[in-house]
JSON list of C-alpha atoms in Angstrom, two decimals:
[
{"chain": "A", "resi": 1, "resn": "MET", "atom": "CA", "xyz": [-21.25, -4.30, -50.20]},
{"chain": "A", "resi": 2, "resn": "GLN", "atom": "CA", "xyz": [-20.71, -3.18, -46.53]},
{"chain": "A", "resi": 3, "resn": "THR", "atom": "CA", "xyz": [-17.42, -3.98, -44.98]},
{"chain": "A", "resi": 4, "resn": "ALA", "atom": "CA", "xyz": [-17.11, -5.08, -41.41]},
{"chain": "A", "resi": 5, "resn": "ASN", "atom": "CA", "xyz": [-15.76, -1.53, -40.54]},
{"chain": "A", "resi": 6, "resn": "ASP", "atom": "CA", "xyz": [-18.87, 0.05, -42.15]},
{"chain": "A", "resi": 7, "resn": "ILE", "atom": "CA", "xyz": [-21.20, -2.19, -40.10]},
{"chain": "A", "resi": 8, "resn": "ALA", "atom": "CA", "xyz": [-19.21, -1.40, -36.80]},
{"chain": "A", "resi": 9, "resn": "GLN", "atom": "CA", "xyz": [-19.52, 2.31, -37.65]},
{"chain": "A", "resi": 10, "resn": "ASN", "atom": "CA", "xyz": [-23.18, 2.05, -38.28]},
{"chain": "A", "resi": 11, "resn": "LYS", "atom": "CA", "xyz": [-23.70, 0.30, -35.10]},
{"chain": "A", "resi": 12, "resn": "ALA", "atom": "CA", "xyz": [-21.63, 2.69, -33.05]},
{"chain": "A", "resi": 13, "resn": "ALA", "atom": "CA", "xyz": [-23.55, 5.62, -34.66]},
{"chain": "A", "resi": 14, "resn": "ALA", "atom": "CA", "xyz": [-26.95, 3.99, -33.75]},
{"chain": "A", "resi": 15, "resn": "ALA", "atom": "CA", "xyz": [-25.83, 3.35, -30.15]},
{"chain": "A", "resi": 16, "resn": "SER", "atom": "CA", "xyz": [-24.74, 6.89, -29.74]},
{"chain": "A", "resi": 17, "resn": "GLY", "atom": "CA", "xyz": [-28.07, 8.12, -31.28]},
{"chain": "A", "resi": 18, "resn": "LEU", "atom": "CA", "xyz": [-29.95, 5.96, -28.92]},
{"chain": "A", "resi": 19, "resn": "LYS", "atom": "CA", "xyz": [-28.06, 6.91, -25.80]},
{"chain": "A", "resi": 20, "resn": "ALA", "atom": "CA", "xyz": [-28.69, 10.66, -26.81]},
{"chain": "A", "resi": 21, "resn": "ALA", "atom": "CA", "xyz": [-32.41, 10.00, -27.49]},
{"chain": "A", "resi": 22, "resn": "VAL", "atom": "CA", "xyz": [-32.76, 8.37, -23.99]},
{"chain": "A", "resi": 23, "resn": "ARG", "atom": "CA", "xyz": [-30.94, 11.30, -22.37]},
{"chain": "A", "resi": 24, "resn": "ILE", "atom": "CA", "xyz": [-33.25, 13.84, -24.11]},
{"chain": "A", "resi": 25, "resn": "LEU", "atom": "CA", "xyz": [-36.15, 11.74, -23.05]},
{"chain": "A", "resi": 26, "resn": "ASP", "atom": "CA", "xyz": [-35.19, 11.74, -19.23]},
{"chain": "A", "resi": 27, "resn": "LYS", "atom": "CA", "xyz": [-34.74, 15.54, -19.58]},
{"chain": "A", "resi": 28, "resn": "TRP", "atom": "CA", "xyz": [-38.18, 15.81, -20.94]},
{"chain": "A", "resi": 29, "resn": "ARG", "atom": "CA", "xyz": [-39.23, 13.61, -17.75]},
{"chain": "A", "resi": 30, "resn": "ALA", "atom": "CA", "xyz": [-40.75, 11.00, -19.97]},
{"chain": "A", "resi": 31, "resn": "SER", "atom": "CA", "xyz": [-41.47, 7.53, -18.14]},
{"chain": "A", "resi": 32, "resn": "GLY", "atom": "CA", "xyz": [-39.71, 4.59, -19.27]},
{"chain": "A", "resi": 33, "resn": "GLU", "atom": "CA", "xyz": [-42.83, 3.28, -20.82]},
{"chain": "A", "resi": 34, "resn": "GLN", "atom": "CA", "xyz": [-43.43, 6.47, -22.83]},
{"chain": "A", "resi": 35, "resn": "GLY", "atom": "CA", "xyz": [-39.77, 6.47, -24.13]},
{"chain": "A", "resi": 36, "resn": "GLU", "atom": "CA", "xyz": [-40.18, 2.73, -25.06]},
{"chain": "A", "resi": 37, "resn": "ALA", "atom": "CA", "xyz": [-43.23, 3.61, -26.99]},
{"chain": "A", "resi": 38, "resn": "ILE", "atom": "CA", "xyz": [-41.80, 6.61, -28.73]},
{"chain": "A", "resi": 39, "resn": "LEU", "atom": "CA", "xyz": [-38.72, 4.71, -29.75]},
{"chain": "A", "resi": 40, "resn": "ARG", "atom": "CA", "xyz": [-40.31, 1.36, -30.20]},
{"chain": "A", "resi": 41, "resn": "VAL", "atom": "CA", "xyz": [-37.66, -0.49, -28.14]},
{"chain": "A", "resi": 42, "resn": "SER", "atom": "CA", "xyz": [-38.20, -3.05, -25.52]},
{"chain": "A", "resi": 43, "resn": "HIS", "atom": "CA", "xyz": [-38.01, -2.39, -21.77]},
{"chain": "A", "resi": 44, "resn": "SER", "atom": "CA", "xyz": [-34.47, -4.15, -21.63]},
{"chain": "A", "resi": 45, "resn": "THR", "atom": "CA", "xyz": [-33.06, -2.12, -24.49]},
{"chain": "A", "resi": 46, "resn": "TYR", "atom": "CA", "xyz": [-34.30, 1.04, -23.09]},
{"chain": "A", "resi": 47, "resn": "ALA", "atom": "CA", "xyz": [-32.91, 0.27, -19.59]},
{"chain": "A", "resi": 48, "resn": "ARG", "atom": "CA", "xyz": [-29.48, -0.61, -21.24]},
{"chain": "A", "resi": 49, "resn": "ALA", "atom": "CA", "xyz": [-29.38, 2.52, -23.04]},
{"chain": "A", "resi": 50, "resn": "ARG", "atom": "CA", "xyz": [-29.99, 4.42, -19.87]},
{"chain": "A", "resi": 51, "resn": "ARG", "atom": "CA", "xyz": [-26.99, 2.69, -18.30]},
{"chain": "A", "resi": 52, "resn": "GLY", "atom": "CA", "xyz": [-24.91, 3.29, -21.44]},
{"chain": "A", "resi": 53, "resn": "ASP", "atom": "CA", "xyz": [-24.54, -0.54, -21.91]},
{"chain": "A", "resi": 54, "resn": "ILE", "atom": "CA", "xyz": [-25.61, -0.98, -25.79]},
{"chain": "A", "resi": 55, "resn": "ALA", "atom": "CA", "xyz": [-22.40, -1.91, -27.34]},
{"chain": "A", "resi": 56, "resn": "GLU", "atom": "CA", "xyz": [-24.18, -4.82, -29.02]},
{"chain": "A", "resi": 57, "resn": "ILE", "atom": "CA", "xyz": [-27.36, -3.08, -29.80]},
{"chain": "A", "resi": 58, "resn": "LYS", "atom": "CA", "xyz": [-29.35, -3.86, -33.25]},
{"chain": "A", "resi": 59, "resn": "LEU", "atom": "CA", "xyz": [-31.83, -1.30, -34.31]},
{"chain": "A", "resi": 60, "resn": "ASP", "atom": "CA", "xyz": [-34.06, -1.58, -37.36]},
{"chain": "A", "resi": 61, "resn": "SER", "atom": "CA", "xyz": [-34.77, 1.35, -39.79]},
{"chain": "A", "resi": 62, "resn": "ASP", "atom": "CA", "xyz": [-37.88, 2.33, -38.16]},
{"chain": "A", "resi": 63, "resn": "GLN", "atom": "CA", "xyz": [-36.19, 2.61, -34.78]},
{"chain": "A", "resi": 64, "resn": "LEU", "atom": "CA", "xyz": [-33.38, 4.74, -36.27]},
{"chain": "A", "resi": 65, "resn": "THR", "atom": "CA", "xyz": [-35.95, 6.93, -38.05]},
{"chain": "A", "resi": 66, "resn": "ARG", "atom": "CA", "xyz": [-37.57, 7.52, -34.63]},
{"chain": "A", "resi": 67, "resn": "ILE", "atom": "CA", "xyz": [-34.47, 8.36, -33.03]},
{"chain": "A", "resi": 68, "resn": "SER", "atom": "CA", "xyz": [-33.71, 10.83, -35.83]},
{"chain": "A", "resi": 69, "resn": "TYR", "atom": "CA", "xyz": [-37.15, 12.51, -35.32]},
{"chain": "A", "resi": 70, "resn": "LEU", "atom": "CA", "xyz": [-36.72, 12.70, -31.62]},
{"chain": "A", "resi": 71, "resn": "LEU", "atom": "CA", "xyz": [-33.25, 14.22, -32.09]},
{"chain": "A", "resi": 72, "resn": "ASN", "atom": "CA", "xyz": [-34.66, 16.74, -34.65]},
{"chain": "A", "resi": 73, "resn": "ILE", "atom": "CA", "xyz": [-37.51, 17.82, -32.24]},
{"chain": "A", "resi": 74, "resn": "HIS", "atom": "CA", "xyz": [-34.89, 18.51, -29.71]},
{"chain": "A", "resi": 75, "resn": "ALA", "atom": "CA", "xyz": [-32.72, 20.48, -32.11]},
{"chain": "A", "resi": 76, "resn": "ALA", "atom": "CA", "xyz": [-35.96, 22.58, -33.05]},
{"chain": "A", "resi": 77, "resn": "LEU", "atom": "CA", "xyz": [-36.78, 23.13, -29.44]},
{"chain": "A", "resi": 78, "resn": "ARG", "atom": "CA", "xyz": [-33.05, 24.36, -28.91]},
{"chain": "A", "resi": 79, "resn": "MET", "atom": "CA", "xyz": [-33.45, 26.85, -31.62]},
{"chain": "A", "resi": 80, "resn": "LEU", "atom": "CA", "xyz": [-36.64, 28.15, -30.33]},
{"chain": "A", "resi": 81, "resn": "PHE", "atom": "CA", "xyz": [-35.81, 28.30, -26.63]},
{"chain": "A", "resi": 82, "resn": "GLU", "atom": "CA", "xyz": [-32.92, 29.39, -24.58]},
{"chain": "A", "resi": 83, "resn": "ASN", "atom": "CA", "xyz": [-34.59, 28.80, -21.19]},
{"chain": "A", "resi": 84, "resn": "PRO", "atom": "CA", "xyz": [-33.92, 25.19, -20.01]},
{"chain": "A", "resi": 85, "resn": "ASP", "atom": "CA", "xyz": [-37.62, 25.20, -18.36]},
{"chain": "A", "resi": 86, "resn": "ASN", "atom": "CA", "xyz": [-39.13, 25.71, -21.90]},
{"chain": "A", "resi": 87, "resn": "LEU", "atom": "CA", "xyz": [-36.62, 23.66, -23.73]},
{"chain": "A", "resi": 88, "resn": "TYR", "atom": "CA", "xyz": [-37.18, 20.61, -21.70]},
{"chain": "A", "resi": 89, "resn": "GLY", "atom": "CA", "xyz": [-40.55, 21.49, -20.35]},
{"chain": "A", "resi": 90, "resn": "PHE", "atom": "CA", "xyz": [-42.42, 22.16, -23.83]},
{"chain": "A", "resi": 91, "resn": "VAL", "atom": "CA", "xyz": [-43.31, 18.75, -24.57]},
{"chain": "A", "resi": 92, "resn": "LYS", "atom": "CA", "xyz": [-45.06, 18.40, -21.15]},
{"chain": "A", "resi": 93, "resn": "MET", "atom": "CA", "xyz": [-47.18, 21.42, -21.57]},
{"chain": "A", "resi": 94, "resn": "ALA", "atom": "CA", "xyz": [-50.75, 21.31, -22.78]},
{"chain": "A", "resi": 95, "resn": "ASN", "atom": "CA", "xyz": [-50.96, 22.44, -26.22]},
{"chain": "A", "resi": 96, "resn": "HIS", "atom": "CA", "xyz": [-54.51, 23.83, -27.55]},
{"chain": "A", "resi": 97, "resn": "ASN", "atom": "CA", "xyz": [-53.53, 23.94, -31.14]},
{"chain": "A", "resi": 98, "resn": "PRO", "atom": "CA", "xyz": [-55.83, 21.87, -33.48]},
{"chain": "A", "resi": 99, "resn": "TYR", "atom": "CA", "xyz": [-53.70, 18.80, -33.70]},
{"chain": "A", "resi": 100, "resn": "PHE", "atom": "CA", "xyz": [-52.79, 18.47, -30.03]},
{"chain": "A", "resi": 101, "resn": "ASN", "atom": "CA", "xyz": [-56.31, 19.53, -28.80]},
{"chain": "A", "resi": 102, "resn": "GLY", "atom": "CA", "xyz": [-55.06, 20.21, -25.22]},
{"chain": "A", "resi": 103, "resn": "ARG", "atom": "CA", "xyz": [-52.86, 17.09, -24.95]},
{"chain": "A", "resi": 104, "resn": "THR", "atom": "CA", "xyz": [-49.08, 17.39, -24.52]},
{"chain": "A", "resi": 105, "resn": "PRO", "atom": "CA", "xyz": [-46.73, 16.88, -27.41]},
{"chain": "A", "resi": 106, "resn": "LEU", "atom": "CA", "xyz": [-45.19, 14.04, -25.11]},
{"chain": "A", "resi": 107, "resn": "ASP", "atom": "CA", "xyz": [-48.68, 12.35, -24.66]},
{"chain": "A", "resi": 108, "resn": "VAL", "atom": "CA", "xyz": [-49.27, 12.50, -28.53]},
{"chain": "A", "resi": 109, "resn": "MET", "atom": "CA", "xyz": [-45.74, 10.93, -29.06]},
{"chain": "A", "resi": 110, "resn": "SER", "atom": "CA", "xyz": [-46.31, 8.33, -26.47]},
{"chain": "A", "resi": 111, "resn": "SER", "atom": "CA", "xyz": [-48.96, 6.66, -28.30]},
{"chain": "A", "resi": 112, "resn": "GLY", "atom": "CA", "xyz": [-46.19, 4.80, -30.13]},
{"chain": "A", "resi": 113, "resn": "ASP", "atom": "CA", "xyz": [-47.71, 5.63, -33.63]},
{"chain": "A", "resi": 114, "resn": "PHE", "atom": "CA", "xyz": [-45.00, 6.66, -35.98]},
{"chain": "A", "resi": 115, "resn": "ALA", "atom": "CA", "xyz": [-47.42, 9.27, -37.46]},
{"chain": "A", "resi": 116, "resn": "ALA", "atom": "CA", "xyz": [-47.80, 10.92, -34.21]},
{"chain": "A", "resi": 117, "resn": "LEU", "atom": "CA", "xyz": [-44.10, 11.30, -33.93]},
{"chain": "A", "resi": 118, "resn": "TYR", "atom": "CA", "xyz": [-43.78, 12.80, -37.39]},
{"chain": "A", "resi": 119, "resn": "GLU", "atom": "CA", "xyz": [-46.73, 15.09, -36.97]},
{"chain": "A", "resi": 120, "resn": "THR", "atom": "CA", "xyz": [-45.30, 16.38, -33.52]},
{"chain": "A", "resi": 121, "resn": "PHE", "atom": "CA", "xyz": [-42.07, 16.96, -35.20]},
{"chain": "A", "resi": 122, "resn": "LYS", "atom": "CA", "xyz": [-43.47, 18.80, -38.08]},
{"chain": "A", "resi": 123, "resn": "ARG", "atom": "CA", "xyz": [-45.59, 21.17, -35.81]},
{"chain": "A", "resi": 124, "resn": "ILE", "atom": "CA", "xyz": [-42.70, 22.01, -33.45]},
{"chain": "A", "resi": 125, "resn": "ASP", "atom": "CA", "xyz": [-40.39, 22.54, -36.47]},
{"chain": "A", "resi": 126, "resn": "SER", "atom": "CA", "xyz": [-43.00, 24.86, -38.15]},
{"chain": "A", "resi": 127, "resn": "LEU", "atom": "CA", "xyz": [-42.61, 27.03, -34.90]},
{"chain": "A", "resi": 128, "resn": "ARG", "atom": "CA", "xyz": [-39.11, 28.01, -36.00]},
{"chain": "A", "resi": 129, "resn": "GLY", "atom": "CA", "xyz": [-39.90, 28.33, -39.60]},
{"chain": "A", "resi": 130, "resn": "ALA", "atom": "CA", "xyz": [-39.23, 24.82, -40.75]},
{"chain": "A", "resi": 131, "resn": "GLN", "atom": "CA", "xyz": [-36.02, 25.75, -42.74]},
{"chain": "A", "resi": 132, "resn": "TRP", "atom": "CA", "xyz": [-33.90, 22.77, -42.19]}
]
């Protein structure tokens, strides 16, 4: 059984993860609508996360998993690129590999489909050897 302290720690971790994910999306120059679709959060939750006003945030397991994938995509890109233009610009570059078919990774993830987020992670992670 979770204690009140465990629940508070979990909420704090979720809030920190959401804030980090929103900061990354901002650096990727994702629109609010794109960020909301990728993370599957409401417009008000996304806006509150941008302001850092998410003390009472409640996220479900799907949203937490989406945040995790986004943070892991960012971590893989950090391993691949030292140049900030590539690190933060890669997801907005047209990708002509078979899965992307000329679309940008951000466009693919912005569909809001969980599988698109997973497949984007899998393909970006494979660029660095996928050795987590």
